[in-house]
Coordinates of C-alpha atoms in Angstrom, one line a residue:
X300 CA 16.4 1.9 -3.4
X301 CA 18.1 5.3 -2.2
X302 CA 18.9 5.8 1.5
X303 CA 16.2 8.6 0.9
X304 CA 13.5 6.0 0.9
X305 CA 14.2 3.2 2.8
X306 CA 14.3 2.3 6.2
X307 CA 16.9 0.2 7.5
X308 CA 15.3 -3.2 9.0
X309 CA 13.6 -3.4 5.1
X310 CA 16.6 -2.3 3.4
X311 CA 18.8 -5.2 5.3
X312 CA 16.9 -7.7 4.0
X313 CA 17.6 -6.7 0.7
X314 CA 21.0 -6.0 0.9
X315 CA 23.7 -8.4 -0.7
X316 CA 25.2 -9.9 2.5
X317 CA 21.6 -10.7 3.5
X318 CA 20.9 -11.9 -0.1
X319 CA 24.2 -14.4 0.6
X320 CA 22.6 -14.9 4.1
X321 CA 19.0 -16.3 2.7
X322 CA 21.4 -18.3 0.3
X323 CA 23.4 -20.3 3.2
X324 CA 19.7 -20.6 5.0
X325 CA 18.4 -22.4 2.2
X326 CA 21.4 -24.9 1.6
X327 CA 21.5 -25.6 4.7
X328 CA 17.9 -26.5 5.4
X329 CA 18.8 -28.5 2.2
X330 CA 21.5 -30.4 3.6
X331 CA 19.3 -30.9 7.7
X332 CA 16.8 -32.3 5.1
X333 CA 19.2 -34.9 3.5
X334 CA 20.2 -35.8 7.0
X335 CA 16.6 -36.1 8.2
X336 CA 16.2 -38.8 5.3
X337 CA 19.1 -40.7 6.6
X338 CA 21.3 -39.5 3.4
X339 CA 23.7 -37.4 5.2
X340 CA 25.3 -38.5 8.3
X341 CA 23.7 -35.8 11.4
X342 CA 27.1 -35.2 12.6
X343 CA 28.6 -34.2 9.5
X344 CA 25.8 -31.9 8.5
X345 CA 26.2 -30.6 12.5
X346 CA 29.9 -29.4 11.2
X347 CA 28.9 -28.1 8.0
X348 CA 26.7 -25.4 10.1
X349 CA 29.2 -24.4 11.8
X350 CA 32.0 -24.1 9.5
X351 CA 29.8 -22.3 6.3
X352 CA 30.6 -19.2 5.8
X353 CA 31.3 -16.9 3.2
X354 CA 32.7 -13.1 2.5
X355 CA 31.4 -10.8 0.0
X356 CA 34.5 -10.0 -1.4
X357 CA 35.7 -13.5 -2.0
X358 CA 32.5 -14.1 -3.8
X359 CA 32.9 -11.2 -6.0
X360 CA 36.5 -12.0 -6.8
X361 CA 35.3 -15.3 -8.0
X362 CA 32.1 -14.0 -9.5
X363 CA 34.7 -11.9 -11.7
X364 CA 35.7 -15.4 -13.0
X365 CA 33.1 -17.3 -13.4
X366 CA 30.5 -14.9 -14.4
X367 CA 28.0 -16.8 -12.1
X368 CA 26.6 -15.6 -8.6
X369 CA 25.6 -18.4 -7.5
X370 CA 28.6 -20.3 -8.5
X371 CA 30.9 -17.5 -6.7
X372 CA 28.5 -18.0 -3.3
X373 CA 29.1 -22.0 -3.2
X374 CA 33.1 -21.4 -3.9
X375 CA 33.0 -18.8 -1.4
X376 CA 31.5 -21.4 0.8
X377 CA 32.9 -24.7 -0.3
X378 CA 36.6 -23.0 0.5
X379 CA 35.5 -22.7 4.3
X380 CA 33.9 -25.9 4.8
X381 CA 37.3 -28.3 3.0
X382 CA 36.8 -31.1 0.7
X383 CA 35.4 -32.8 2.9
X384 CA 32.1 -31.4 3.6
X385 CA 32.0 -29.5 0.6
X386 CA 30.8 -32.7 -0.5
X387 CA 27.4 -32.5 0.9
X388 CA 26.5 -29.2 -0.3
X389 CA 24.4 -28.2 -3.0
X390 CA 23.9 -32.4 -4.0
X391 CA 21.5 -32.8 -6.8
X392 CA 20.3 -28.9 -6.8
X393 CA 20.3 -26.1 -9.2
X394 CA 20.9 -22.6 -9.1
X395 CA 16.8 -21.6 -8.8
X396 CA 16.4 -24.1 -5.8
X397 CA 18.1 -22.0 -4.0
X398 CA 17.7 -18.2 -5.4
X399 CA 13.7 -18.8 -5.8
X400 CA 13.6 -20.4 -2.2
X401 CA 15.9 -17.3 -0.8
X402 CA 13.8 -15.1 -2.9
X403 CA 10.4 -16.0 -1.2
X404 CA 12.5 -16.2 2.1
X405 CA 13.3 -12.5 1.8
X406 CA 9.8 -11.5 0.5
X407 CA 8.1 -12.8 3.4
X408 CA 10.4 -11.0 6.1
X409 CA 9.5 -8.0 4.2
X410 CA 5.4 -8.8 4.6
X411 CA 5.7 -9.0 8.3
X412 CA 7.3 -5.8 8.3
X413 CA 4.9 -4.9 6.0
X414 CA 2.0 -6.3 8.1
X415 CA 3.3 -4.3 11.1
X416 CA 2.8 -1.0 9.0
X417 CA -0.4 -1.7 8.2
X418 CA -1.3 -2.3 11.7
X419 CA -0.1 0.6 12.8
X420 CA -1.3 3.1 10.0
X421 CA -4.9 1.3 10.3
X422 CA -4.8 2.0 14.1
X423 CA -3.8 6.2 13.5
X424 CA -7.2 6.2 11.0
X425 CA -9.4 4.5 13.4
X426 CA -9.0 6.6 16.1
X427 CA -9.1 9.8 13.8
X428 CA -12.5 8.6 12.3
X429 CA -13.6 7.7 15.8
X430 CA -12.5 12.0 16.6
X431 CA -13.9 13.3 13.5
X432 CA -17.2 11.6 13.8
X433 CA -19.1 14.2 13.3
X434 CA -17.4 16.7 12.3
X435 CA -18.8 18.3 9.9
X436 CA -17.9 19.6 6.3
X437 CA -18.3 19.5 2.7
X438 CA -18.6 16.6 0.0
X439 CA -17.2 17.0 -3.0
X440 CA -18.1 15.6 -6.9
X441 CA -16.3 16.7 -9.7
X442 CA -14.1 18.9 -7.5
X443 CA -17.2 21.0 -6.8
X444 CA -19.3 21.3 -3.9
X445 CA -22.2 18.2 -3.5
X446 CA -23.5 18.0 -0.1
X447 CA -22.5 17.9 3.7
X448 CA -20.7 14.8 5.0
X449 CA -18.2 14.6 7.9
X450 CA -14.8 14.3 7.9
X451 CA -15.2 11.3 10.2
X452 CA -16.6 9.5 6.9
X453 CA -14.0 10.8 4.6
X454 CA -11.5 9.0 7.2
X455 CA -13.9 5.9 7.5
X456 CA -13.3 5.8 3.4
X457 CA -10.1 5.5 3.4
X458 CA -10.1 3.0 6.5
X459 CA -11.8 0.5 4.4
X460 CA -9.7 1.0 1.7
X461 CA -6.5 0.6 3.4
X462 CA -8.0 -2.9 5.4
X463 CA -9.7 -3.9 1.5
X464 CA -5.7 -3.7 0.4
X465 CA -4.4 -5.2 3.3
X466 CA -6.1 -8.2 3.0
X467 CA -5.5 -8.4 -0.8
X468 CA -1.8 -7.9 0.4
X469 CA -1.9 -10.8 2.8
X470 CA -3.6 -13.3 1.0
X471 CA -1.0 -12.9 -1.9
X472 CA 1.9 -13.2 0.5
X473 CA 0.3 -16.1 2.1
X474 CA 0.4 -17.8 -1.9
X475 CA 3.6 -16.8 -3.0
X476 CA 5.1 -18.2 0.5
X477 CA 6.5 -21.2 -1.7
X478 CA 9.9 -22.7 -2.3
X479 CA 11.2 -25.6 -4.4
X480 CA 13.7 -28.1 -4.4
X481 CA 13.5 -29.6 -7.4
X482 CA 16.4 -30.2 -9.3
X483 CA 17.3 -29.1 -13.3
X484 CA 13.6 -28.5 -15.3
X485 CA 11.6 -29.5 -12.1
X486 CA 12.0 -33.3 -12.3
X487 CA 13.8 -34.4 -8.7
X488 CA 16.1 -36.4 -11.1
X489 CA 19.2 -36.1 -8.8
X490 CA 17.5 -35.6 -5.4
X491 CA 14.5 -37.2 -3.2
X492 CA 11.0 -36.1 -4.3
X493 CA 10.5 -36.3 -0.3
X494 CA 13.3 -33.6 0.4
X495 CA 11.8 -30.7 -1.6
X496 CA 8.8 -30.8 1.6
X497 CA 10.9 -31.4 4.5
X498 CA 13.1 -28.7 3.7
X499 CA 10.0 -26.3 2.5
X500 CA 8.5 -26.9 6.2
X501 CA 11.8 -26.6 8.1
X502 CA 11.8 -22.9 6.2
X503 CA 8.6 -21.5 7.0
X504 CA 7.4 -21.8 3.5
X505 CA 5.2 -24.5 1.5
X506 CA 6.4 -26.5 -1.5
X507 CA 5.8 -25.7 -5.0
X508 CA 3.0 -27.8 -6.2
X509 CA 5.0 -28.4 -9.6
X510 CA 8.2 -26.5 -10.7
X511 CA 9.9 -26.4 -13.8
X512 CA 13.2 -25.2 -12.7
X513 CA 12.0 -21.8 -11.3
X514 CA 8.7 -21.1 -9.3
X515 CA 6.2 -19.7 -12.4
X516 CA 6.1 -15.9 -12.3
X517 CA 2.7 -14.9 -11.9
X518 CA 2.7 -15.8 -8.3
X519 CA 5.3 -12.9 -8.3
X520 CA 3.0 -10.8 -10.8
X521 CA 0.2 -11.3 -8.3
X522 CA 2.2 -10.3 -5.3
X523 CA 3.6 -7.1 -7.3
X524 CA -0.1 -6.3 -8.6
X525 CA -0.7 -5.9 -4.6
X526 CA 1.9 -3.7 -3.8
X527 CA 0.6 -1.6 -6.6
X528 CA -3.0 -1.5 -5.3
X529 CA -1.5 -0.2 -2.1
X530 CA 0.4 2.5 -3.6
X531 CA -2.8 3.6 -5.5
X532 CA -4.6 4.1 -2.0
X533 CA -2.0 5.4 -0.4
X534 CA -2.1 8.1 -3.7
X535 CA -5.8 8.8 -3.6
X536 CA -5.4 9.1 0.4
X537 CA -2.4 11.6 -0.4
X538 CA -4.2 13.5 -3.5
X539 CA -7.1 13.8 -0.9
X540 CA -4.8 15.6 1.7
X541 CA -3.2 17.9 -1.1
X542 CA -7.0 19.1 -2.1
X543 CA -8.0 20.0 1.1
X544 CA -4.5 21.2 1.8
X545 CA -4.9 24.1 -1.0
X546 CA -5.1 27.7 0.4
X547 CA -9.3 28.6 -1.1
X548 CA -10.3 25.4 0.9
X549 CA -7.8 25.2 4.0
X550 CA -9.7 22.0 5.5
X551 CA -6.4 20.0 6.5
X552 CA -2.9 20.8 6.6
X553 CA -0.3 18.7 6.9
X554 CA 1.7 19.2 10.2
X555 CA 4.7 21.9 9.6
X556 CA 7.3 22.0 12.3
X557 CA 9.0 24.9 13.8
X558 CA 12.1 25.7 11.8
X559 CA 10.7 23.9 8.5
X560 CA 10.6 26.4 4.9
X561 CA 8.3 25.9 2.5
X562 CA 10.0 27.5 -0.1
X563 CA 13.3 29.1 -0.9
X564 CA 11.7 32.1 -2.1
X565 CA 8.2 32.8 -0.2
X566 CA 8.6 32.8 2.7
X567 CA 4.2 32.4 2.9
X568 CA 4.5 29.1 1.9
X569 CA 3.6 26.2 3.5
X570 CA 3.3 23.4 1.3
X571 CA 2.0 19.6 1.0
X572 CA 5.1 18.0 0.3
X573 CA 5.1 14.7 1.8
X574 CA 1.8 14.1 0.4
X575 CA 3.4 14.9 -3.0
X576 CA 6.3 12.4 -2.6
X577 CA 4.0 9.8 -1.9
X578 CA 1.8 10.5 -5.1
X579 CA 5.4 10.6 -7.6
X580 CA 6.5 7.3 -5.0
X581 CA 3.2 5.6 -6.1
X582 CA 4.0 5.7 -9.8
X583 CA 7.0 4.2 -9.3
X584 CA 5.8 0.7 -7.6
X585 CA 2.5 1.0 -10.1
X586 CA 4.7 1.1 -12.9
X587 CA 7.1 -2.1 -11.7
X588 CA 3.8 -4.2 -11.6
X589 CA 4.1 -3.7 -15.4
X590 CA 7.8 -5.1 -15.0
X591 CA 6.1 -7.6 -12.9
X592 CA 4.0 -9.0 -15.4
X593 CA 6.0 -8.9 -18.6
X594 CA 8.3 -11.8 -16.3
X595 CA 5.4 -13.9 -16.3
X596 CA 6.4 -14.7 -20.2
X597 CA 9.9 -17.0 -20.1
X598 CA 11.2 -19.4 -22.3
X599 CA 10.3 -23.0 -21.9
X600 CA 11.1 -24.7 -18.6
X601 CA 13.4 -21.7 -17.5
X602 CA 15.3 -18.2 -18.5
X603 CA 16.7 -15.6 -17.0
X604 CA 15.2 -12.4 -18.3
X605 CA 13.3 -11.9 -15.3
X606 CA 15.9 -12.3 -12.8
X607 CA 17.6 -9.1 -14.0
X608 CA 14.2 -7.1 -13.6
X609 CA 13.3 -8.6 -10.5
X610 CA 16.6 -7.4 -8.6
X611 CA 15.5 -4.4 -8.9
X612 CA 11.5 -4.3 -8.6
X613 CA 11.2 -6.1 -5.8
X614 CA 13.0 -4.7 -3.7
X615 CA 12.6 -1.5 -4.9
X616 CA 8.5 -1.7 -4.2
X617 CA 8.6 -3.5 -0.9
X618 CA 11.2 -1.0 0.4
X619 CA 9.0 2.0 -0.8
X620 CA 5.9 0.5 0.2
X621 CA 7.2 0.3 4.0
X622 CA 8.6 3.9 3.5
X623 CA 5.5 5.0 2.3
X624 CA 2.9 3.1 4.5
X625 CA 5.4 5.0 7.4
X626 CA 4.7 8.3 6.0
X627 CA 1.4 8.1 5.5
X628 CA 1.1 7.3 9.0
X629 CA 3.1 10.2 10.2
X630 CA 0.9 12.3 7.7
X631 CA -1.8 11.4 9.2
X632 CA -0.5 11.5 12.7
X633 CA 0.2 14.6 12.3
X634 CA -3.0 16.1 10.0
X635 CA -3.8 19.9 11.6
X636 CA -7.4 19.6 11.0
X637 CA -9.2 23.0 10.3
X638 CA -12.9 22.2 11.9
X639 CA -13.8 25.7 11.7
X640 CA -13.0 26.4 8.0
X641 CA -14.9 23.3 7.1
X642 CA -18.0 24.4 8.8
X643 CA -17.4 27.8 6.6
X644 CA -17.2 25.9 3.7
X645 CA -20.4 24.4 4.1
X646 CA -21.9 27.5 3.9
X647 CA -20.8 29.1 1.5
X648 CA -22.8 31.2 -1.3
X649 CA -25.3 31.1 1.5
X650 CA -25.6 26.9 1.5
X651 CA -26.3 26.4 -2.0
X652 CA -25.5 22.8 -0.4
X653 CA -28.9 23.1 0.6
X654 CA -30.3 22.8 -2.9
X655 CA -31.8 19.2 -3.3
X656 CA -33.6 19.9 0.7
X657 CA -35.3 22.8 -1.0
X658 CA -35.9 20.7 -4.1
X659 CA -37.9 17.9 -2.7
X660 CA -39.3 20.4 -0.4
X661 CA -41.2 22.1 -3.8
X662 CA -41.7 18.8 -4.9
X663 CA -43.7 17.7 -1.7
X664 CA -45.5 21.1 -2.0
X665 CA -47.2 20.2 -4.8
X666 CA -44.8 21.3 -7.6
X667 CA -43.3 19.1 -10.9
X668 CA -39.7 18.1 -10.5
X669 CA -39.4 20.5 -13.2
X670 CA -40.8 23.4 -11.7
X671 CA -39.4 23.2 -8.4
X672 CA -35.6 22.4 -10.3
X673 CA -36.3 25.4 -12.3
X674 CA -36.7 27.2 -9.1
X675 CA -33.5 26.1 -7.0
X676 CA -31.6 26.0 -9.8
X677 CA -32.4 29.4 -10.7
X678 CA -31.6 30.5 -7.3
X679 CA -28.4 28.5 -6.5
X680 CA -26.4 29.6 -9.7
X681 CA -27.4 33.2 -9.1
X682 CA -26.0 32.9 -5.6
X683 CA -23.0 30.9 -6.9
X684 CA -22.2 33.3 -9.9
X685 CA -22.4 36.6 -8.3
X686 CA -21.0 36.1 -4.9
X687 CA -24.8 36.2 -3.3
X688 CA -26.6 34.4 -0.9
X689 CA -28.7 31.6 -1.6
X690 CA -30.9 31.6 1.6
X691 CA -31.6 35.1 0.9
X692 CA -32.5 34.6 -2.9
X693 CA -34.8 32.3 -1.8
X694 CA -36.4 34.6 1.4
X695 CA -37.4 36.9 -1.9
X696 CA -38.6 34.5 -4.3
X697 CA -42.3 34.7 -4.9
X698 CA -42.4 31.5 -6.6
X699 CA -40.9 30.3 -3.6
X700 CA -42.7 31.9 -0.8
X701 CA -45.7 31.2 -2.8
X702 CA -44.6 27.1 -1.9
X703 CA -42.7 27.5 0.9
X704 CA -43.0 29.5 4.6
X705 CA -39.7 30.9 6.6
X706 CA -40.1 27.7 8.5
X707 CA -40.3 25.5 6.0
X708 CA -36.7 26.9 4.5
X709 CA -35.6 26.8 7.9
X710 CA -36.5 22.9 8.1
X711 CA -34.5 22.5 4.9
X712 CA -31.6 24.2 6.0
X713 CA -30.5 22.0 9.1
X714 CA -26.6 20.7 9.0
X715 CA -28.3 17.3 11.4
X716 CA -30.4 16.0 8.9
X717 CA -27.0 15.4 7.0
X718 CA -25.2 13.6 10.0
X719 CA -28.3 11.2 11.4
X720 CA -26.8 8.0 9.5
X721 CA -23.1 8.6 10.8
X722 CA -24.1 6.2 13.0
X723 CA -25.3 3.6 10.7
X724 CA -22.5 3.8 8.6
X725 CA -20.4 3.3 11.1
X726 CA -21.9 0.2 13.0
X727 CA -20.5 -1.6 9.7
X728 CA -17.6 -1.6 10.6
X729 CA -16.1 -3.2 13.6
X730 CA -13.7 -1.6 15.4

């Protein structure tokens, strides 16, 4: 991913000396594991941590050879540990042992960062939809005004959300937290069947219930399909932003420093533009679960065709993820809410807002549904059409006043009646 989008404790993990790094972790637990069987003298194995070691550009200058990452690291490696314990590395493994081990390794370094975003971000919402309570302002349904909510709500919305993924998130980093040692085409036919858990545990991670040379792919599939699901919510949470952001509504802006431009040529302008990255960065991770998928298919017991796709997906998604989870939380931190233009939106067109209040109140009068919708309707698209005022086209409706007294409309045109669940809704969740 480009410097542009990643933050550096995510980016190191990914990075190839950190890719060699998980490598050397995993041999290793491989070779405390042998010695923990009483294959491997404890003192030899004691020398061979201290000794491995390996430089990128040695293993590149081999890799140039042998066409063969993997082969290049244990060269690399083998030439700084001597013929004598070179002997003890690598016994009995293949190449996946130790890249699909790694390769959960480094995904699960990236959850906890992952997890720590989440925290945070969940924390910033809470305590807006805790401030915003009851504020009060304007639901929307097809992008046109339905009925009052409050902004607290809106923000309560996209609280559970952001936990519903969260969870989804953890409980697929919790599964794919497996490893293998299992030799060529899964069998253990050069190792100890007994290895591949003692060296899973000593790692943090759980063995494989069966293997066939590489971990199946649709543990990695799943995982992917939850980073997409976040960067769908994050999306809706950032197309919510841009709406309200828009200069005929002008609920919400997002916070615009001292010296920032919005454009290069209007000077006016002040535009939602991290809100917009995080909508185009969402289609990018969406679009590598599709990538995430297709690697489910391989040939047999084992190919490669997903390796080449998987370099760049996953780290890719998990490093925009964290960038984007880190946005949104400054986005949010930062959110200039605009109280008083959501209050005037409510009543605009004189509340037409208001219509179903004055519906049921016909209806309760002693009018048909059809009458009384007849009525309002009447009433609320004149209002809407011509710029008007629907509590006045109501004050000089016969059929109306005929129904209803200037109480009555009154009664029906009260912001609280809107707001006296807030409080139920909210004792569902638990805070």
């Amino acid at each position: 991913m480009i410097d542009r989008y990643s933050r550096p404790e995510m980016a190191k993990i990914w990075d190839l000396n950190s890719k060699f790094e998980y490598y050397l972790k995993v041999e290793l637990a491989v070779c405390d594991g042998y010695a923990q069987l009483g294959h491997f003298p404890k003192d030899e194995i004691e020398k061979v941590r201290k000794k491995a070691k390996f430089s990128i550009e040695r293993i590149d200058k081999i890799e140039a050879e042998v066409h063969h990452d993997v082969i290049a690291f244990l060269t690399c490696v083998n030439e700084s540990l001597g013929p004598k314990l070179s002997r003890y590395m690598h016994v009995g493994m293949t190449s996946s042992d130790v890249i699909d081990t790694a390769f959960a390794l480094q995904i699960q370094d990236s959850s906890e960062i992952i997890r720590d975003d989440f925290d945070t971000l969940l924390e910033t919402v809470r305590i807006m939809a805790q401030r915003y309570k009851y504020t009060a302002c304007i639901g929307r349904s097809h992008g046109i005004h339905a009925e009052i909510t409050t902004f607290g709500l809106k923000l309560l919305n996209i609280y559970d959300m952001l936990e519903r993924v969260y969870k989804n998130f953890v409980d697929s980093a919790e599964e794919i937290r497996v490893g293998q040692i299992s030799g060529p085409v899964g069998t253990y036919s050069n190792l100890p069947i007994e290895l591949e858990p003692i060296v899973c545990e000593n790692l943090g991670l759980k063995p494989a219930r069966i293997s066939t040379q590489i971990i199946a792919r649709d543990y990695h599939a799943r995982f992917m399909q939850s980073l997409g699901l976040i960067a769908s919510v994050i999306e809706q949470i950032a197309t919510e932003i841009r709406h309200l952001q828009r200069t005929e509504v002008r609920e919400v802006e997002e916070g615009f420093s001292k010296n920032q431009k919005g454009s290069s040529a209007m000077p006016h302008k002040k535009n939602p533009v991290l809100s917009e990255n995080l909508c185009g960065l969402a289609r990018v991770v969406r679009n590598n679960v599709n990538t995430a998928m297709e690697n489910v298919v391989l040939w047999h017991e084992r190919d490669i065709s997903h390796s080449s796709a998987e370099r760049i997906i996953f780290p890719d998604s998990l490093t925009l993820i964290d960038f984007m989870l880190n946005r949104l939380n400054n986005v949010l931190s930062n959110l200039v809410v605009k109280e008083n233009n959501m209050k005037k939106n409510t009543n605009l067109f004189g509340g037409i807002v208001y219509s179903q209040k004055i519906l049921l109140a016909l209806i309760e009068n002693g009018l048909t549904r059809e009458e009384a919708y007849r009525i309002v309707q009447k009433n609320a698209l004149d209002a809407f059409e011509n710029d008007g005022n629907f509590r006045y086209n109501l004050e000089h409706d016969d059929d109306v006043l005929e129904v209803l007294s200037t109480d009555d409309l009154d009664d029906c045109f009260q912001q609280n009646e809107y707001l006296r669940n807030v409080d139920a809704i909210y004792d569902k969740f638990v805070f």
